[in-house]
GROMACS .gro file of N, CA and C in nm:
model
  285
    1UNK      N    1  -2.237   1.510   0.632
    1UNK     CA    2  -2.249   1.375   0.578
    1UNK      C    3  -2.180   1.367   0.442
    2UNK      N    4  -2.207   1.489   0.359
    2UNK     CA    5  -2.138   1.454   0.246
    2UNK      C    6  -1.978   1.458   0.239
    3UNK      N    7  -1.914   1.495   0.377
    3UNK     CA    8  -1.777   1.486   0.375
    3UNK      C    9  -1.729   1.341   0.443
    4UNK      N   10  -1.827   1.254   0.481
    4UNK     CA   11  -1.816   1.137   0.515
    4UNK      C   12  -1.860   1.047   0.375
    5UNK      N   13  -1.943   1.073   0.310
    5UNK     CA   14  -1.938   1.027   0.179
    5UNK      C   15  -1.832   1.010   0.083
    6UNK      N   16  -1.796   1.179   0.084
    6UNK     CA   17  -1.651   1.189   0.006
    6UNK      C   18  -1.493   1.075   0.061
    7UNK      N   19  -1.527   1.069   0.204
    7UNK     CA   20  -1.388   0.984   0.256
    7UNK      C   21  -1.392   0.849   0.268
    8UNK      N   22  -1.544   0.801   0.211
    8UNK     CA   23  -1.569   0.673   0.167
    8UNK      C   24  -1.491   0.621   0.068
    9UNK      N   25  -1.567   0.740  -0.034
    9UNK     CA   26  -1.506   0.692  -0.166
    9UNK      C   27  -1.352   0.716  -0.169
   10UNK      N   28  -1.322   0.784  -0.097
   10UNK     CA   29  -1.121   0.812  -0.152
   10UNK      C   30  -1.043   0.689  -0.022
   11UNK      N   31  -1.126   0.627   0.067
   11UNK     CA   32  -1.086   0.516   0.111
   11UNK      C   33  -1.085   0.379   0.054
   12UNK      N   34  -1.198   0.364  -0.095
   12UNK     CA   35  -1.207   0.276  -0.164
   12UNK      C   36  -1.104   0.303  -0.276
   13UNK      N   37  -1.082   0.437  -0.366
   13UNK     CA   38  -0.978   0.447  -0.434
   13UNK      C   39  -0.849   0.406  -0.400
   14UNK      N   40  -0.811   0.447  -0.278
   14UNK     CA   41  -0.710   0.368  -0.161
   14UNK      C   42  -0.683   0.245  -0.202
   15UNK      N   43  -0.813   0.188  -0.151
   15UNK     CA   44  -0.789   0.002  -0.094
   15UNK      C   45  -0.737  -0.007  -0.267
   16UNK      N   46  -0.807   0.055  -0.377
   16UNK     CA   47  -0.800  -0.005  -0.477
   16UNK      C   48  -0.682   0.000  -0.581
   17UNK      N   49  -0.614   0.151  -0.504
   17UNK     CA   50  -0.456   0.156  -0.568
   17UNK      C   51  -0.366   0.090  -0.452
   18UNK      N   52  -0.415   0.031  -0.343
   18UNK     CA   53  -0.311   0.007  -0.226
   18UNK      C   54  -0.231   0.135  -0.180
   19UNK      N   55  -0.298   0.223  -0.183
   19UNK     CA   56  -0.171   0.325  -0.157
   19UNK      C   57  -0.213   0.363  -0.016
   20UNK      N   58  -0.171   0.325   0.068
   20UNK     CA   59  -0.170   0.315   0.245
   20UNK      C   60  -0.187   0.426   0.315
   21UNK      N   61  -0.089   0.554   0.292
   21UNK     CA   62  -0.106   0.702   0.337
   21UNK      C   63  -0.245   0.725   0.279
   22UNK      N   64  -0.305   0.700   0.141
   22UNK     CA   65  -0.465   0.799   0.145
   22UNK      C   66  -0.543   0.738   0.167
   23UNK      N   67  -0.534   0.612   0.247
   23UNK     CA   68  -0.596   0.528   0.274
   23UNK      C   69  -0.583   0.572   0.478
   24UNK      N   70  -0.494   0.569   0.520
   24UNK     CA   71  -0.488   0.630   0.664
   24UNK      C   72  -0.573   0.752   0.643
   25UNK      N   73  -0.530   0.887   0.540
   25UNK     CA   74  -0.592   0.980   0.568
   25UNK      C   75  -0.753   0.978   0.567
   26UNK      N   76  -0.798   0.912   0.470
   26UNK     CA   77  -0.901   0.922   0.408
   26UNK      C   78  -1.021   0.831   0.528
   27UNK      N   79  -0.940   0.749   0.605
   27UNK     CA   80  -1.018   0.681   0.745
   27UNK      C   81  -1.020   0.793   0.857
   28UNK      N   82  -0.931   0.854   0.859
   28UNK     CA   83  -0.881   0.950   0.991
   28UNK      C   84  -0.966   1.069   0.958
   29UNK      N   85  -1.030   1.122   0.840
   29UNK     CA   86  -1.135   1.220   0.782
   29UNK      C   87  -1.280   1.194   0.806
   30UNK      N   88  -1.274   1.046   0.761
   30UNK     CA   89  -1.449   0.940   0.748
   30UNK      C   90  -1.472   0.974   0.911
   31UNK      N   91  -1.341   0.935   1.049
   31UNK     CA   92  -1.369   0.914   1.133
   31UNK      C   93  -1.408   1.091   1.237
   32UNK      N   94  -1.323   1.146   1.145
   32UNK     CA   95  -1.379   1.270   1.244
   32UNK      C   96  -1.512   1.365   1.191
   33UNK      N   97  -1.520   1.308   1.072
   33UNK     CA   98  -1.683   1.348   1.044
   33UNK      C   99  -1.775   1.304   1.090
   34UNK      N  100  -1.750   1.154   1.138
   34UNK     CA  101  -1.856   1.051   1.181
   34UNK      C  102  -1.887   1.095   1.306
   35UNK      N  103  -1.785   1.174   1.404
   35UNK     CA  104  -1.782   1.176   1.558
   35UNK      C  105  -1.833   1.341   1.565
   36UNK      N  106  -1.816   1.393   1.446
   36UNK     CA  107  -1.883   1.578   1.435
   36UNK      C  108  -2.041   1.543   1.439
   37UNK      N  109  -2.077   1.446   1.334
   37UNK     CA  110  -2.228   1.435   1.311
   37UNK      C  111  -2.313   1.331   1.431
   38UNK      N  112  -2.200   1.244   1.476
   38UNK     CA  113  -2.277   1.213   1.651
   38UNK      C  114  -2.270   1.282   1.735
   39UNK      N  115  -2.205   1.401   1.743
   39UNK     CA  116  -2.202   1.463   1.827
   39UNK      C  117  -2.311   1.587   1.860
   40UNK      N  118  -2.358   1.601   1.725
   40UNK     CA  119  -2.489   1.710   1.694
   40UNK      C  120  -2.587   1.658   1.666
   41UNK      N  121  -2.593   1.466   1.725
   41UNK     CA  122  -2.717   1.408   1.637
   41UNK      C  123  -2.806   1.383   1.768
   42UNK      N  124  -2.870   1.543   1.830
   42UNK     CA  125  -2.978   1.560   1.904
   42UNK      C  126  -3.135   1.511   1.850
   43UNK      N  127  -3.149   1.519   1.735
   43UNK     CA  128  -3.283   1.547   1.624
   43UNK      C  129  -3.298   1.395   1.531
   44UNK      N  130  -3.408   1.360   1.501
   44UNK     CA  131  -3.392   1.248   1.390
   44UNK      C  132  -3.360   1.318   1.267
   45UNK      N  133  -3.314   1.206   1.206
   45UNK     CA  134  -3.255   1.235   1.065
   45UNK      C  135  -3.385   1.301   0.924
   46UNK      N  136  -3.348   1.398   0.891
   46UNK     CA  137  -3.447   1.464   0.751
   46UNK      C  138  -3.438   1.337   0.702
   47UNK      N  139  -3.531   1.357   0.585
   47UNK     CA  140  -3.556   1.213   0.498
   47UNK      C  141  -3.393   1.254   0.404
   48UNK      N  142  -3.374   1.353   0.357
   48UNK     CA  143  -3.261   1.406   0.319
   48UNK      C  144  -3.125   1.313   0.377
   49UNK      N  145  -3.093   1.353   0.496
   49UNK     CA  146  -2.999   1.312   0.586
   49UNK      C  147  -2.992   1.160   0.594
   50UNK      N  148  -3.140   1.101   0.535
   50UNK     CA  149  -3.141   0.921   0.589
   50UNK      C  150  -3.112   0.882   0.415
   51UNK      N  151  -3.109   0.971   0.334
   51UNK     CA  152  -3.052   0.890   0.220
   51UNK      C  153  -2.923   0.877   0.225
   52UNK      N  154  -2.813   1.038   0.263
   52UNK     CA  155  -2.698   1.025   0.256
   52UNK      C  156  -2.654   0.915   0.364
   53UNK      N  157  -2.708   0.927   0.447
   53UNK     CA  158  -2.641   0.778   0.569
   53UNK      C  159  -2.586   0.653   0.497
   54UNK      N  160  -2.744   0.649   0.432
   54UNK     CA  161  -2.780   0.525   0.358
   54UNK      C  162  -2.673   0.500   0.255
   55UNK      N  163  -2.666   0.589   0.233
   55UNK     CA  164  -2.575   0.574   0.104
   55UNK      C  165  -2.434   0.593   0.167
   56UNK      N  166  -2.387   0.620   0.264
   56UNK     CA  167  -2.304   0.644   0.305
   56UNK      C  168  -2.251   0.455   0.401
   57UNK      N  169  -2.375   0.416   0.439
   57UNK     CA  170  -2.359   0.273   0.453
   57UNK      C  171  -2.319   0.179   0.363
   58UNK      N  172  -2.379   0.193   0.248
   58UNK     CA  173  -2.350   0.115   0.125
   58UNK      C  174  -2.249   0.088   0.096
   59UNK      N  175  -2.169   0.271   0.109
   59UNK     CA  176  -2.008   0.283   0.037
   59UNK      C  177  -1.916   0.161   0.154
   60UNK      N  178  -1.928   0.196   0.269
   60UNK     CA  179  -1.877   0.168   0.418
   60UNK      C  180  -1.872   0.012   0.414
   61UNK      N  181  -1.986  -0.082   0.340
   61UNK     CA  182  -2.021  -0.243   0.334
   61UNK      C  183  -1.920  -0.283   0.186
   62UNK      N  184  -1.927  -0.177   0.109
   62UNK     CA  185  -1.830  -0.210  -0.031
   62UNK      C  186  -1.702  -0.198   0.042
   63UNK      N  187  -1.683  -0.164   0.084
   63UNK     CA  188  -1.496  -0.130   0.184
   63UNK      C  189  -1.453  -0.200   0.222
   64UNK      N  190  -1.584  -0.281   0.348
   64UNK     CA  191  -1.583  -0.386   0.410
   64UNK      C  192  -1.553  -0.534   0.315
   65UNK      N  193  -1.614  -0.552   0.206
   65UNK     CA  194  -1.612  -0.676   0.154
   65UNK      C  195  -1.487  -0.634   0.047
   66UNK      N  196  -1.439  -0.542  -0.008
   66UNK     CA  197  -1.329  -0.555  -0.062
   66UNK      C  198  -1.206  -0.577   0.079
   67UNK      N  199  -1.214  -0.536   0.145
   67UNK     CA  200  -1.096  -0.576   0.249
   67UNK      C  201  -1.095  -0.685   0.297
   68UNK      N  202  -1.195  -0.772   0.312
   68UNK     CA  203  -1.240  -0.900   0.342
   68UNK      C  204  -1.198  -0.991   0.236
   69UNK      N  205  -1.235  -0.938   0.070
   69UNK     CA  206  -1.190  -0.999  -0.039
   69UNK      C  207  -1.041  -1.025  -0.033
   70UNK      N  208  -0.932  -0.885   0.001
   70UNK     CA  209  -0.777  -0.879  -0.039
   70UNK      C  210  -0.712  -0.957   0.110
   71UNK      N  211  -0.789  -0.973   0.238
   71UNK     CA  212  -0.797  -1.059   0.338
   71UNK      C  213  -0.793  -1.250   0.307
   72UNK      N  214  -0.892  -1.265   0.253
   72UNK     CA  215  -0.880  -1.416   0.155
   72UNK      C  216  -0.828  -1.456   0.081
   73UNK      N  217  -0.736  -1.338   0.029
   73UNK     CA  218  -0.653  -1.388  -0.092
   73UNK      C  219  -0.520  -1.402  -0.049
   74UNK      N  220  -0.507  -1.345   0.060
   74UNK     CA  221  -0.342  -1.336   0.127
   74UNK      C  222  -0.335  -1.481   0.195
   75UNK      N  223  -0.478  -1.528   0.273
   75UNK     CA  224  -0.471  -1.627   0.339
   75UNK      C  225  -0.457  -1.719   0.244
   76UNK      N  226  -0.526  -1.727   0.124
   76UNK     CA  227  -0.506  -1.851   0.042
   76UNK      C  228  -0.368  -1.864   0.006
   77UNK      N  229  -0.296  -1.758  -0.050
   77UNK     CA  230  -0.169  -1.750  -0.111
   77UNK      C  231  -0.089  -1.782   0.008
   78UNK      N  232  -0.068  -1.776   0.114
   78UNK     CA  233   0.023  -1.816   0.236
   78UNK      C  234   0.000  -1.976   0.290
   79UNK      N  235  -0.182  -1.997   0.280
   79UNK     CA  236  -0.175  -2.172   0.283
   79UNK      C  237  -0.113  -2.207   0.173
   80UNK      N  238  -0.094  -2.173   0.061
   80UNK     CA  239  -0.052  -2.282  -0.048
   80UNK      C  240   0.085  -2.258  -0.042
   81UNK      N  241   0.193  -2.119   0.012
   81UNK     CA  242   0.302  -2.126   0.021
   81UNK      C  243   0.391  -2.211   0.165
   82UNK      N  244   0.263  -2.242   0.259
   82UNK     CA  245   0.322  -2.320   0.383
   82UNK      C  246   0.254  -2.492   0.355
   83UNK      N  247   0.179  -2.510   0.234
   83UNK     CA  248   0.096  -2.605   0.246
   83UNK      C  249   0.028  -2.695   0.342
   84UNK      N  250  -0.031  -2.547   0.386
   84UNK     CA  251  -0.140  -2.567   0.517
   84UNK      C  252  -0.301  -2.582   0.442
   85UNK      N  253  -0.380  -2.704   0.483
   85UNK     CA  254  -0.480  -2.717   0.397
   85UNK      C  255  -0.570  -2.593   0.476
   86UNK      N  256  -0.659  -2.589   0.393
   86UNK     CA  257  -0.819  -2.466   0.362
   86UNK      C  258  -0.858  -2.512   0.439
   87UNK      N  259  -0.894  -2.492   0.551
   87UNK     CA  260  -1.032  -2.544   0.621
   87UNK      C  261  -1.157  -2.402   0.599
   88UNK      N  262  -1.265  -2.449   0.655
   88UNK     CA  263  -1.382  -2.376   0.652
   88UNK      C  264  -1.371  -2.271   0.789
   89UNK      N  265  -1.399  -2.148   0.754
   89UNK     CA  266  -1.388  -2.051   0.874
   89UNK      C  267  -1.334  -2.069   0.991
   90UNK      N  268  -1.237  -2.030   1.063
   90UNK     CA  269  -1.199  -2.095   1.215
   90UNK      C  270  -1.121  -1.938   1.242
   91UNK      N  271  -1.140  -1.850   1.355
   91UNK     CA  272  -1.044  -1.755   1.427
   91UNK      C  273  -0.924  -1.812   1.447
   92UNK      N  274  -0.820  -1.731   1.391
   92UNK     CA  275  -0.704  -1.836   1.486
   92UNK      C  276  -0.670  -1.802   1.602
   93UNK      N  277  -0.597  -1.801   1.655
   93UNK     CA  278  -0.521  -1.849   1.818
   93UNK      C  279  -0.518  -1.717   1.796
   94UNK      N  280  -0.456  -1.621   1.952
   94UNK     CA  281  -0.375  -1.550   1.930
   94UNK      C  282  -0.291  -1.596   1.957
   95UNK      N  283  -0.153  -1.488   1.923
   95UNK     CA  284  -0.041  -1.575   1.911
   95UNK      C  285   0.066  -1.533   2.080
   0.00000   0.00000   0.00000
């Protein structure tokens, strides 16, 4: 768990320098730790093991809403460069 912790955080340093390669690596690490520790997760979790999760969720929801954040800002900056108005949430088409 704590090597899924560690590839949290160097996936947020990532998002936060934009730098794309330690941002691939650092997902492609999170993801094969994640699939080592389901794969041995016969037993419930120590109280130990349910903090790092936990905390390992936390990092995983901060990731989520900064990518969601740099996601809204591209869309805004592209409506105002096609001057397509804002509407409120909608999926688009595929294309």
């Amino acid at each position: 768990m704590a090597q899924v912790i560690a590839s949290l955080n160097a996936e947020l340093a990532a998002l936060r320098a934009f730098d794309i390669a330690a941002l691939a690596e650092a997902t492609d690490i999170k993801e094969r730790g994640i699939a080592l520790l389901a794969s041995g997760q016969d037993n419930p979790l120590t109280p130990d093991e349910r903090a790092l999760a936990e905390q390992a969720m936390r990092l995983n929801e901060q990731a989520r809403v900064y990518v969601n954040l740099m996601s809204a800002n591209v869309r805004q900056r592209l409506e105002a460069l096609t001057g397509t108005m804002p509407v409120a949430y909608a999926p688009r088409a595929a294309a």
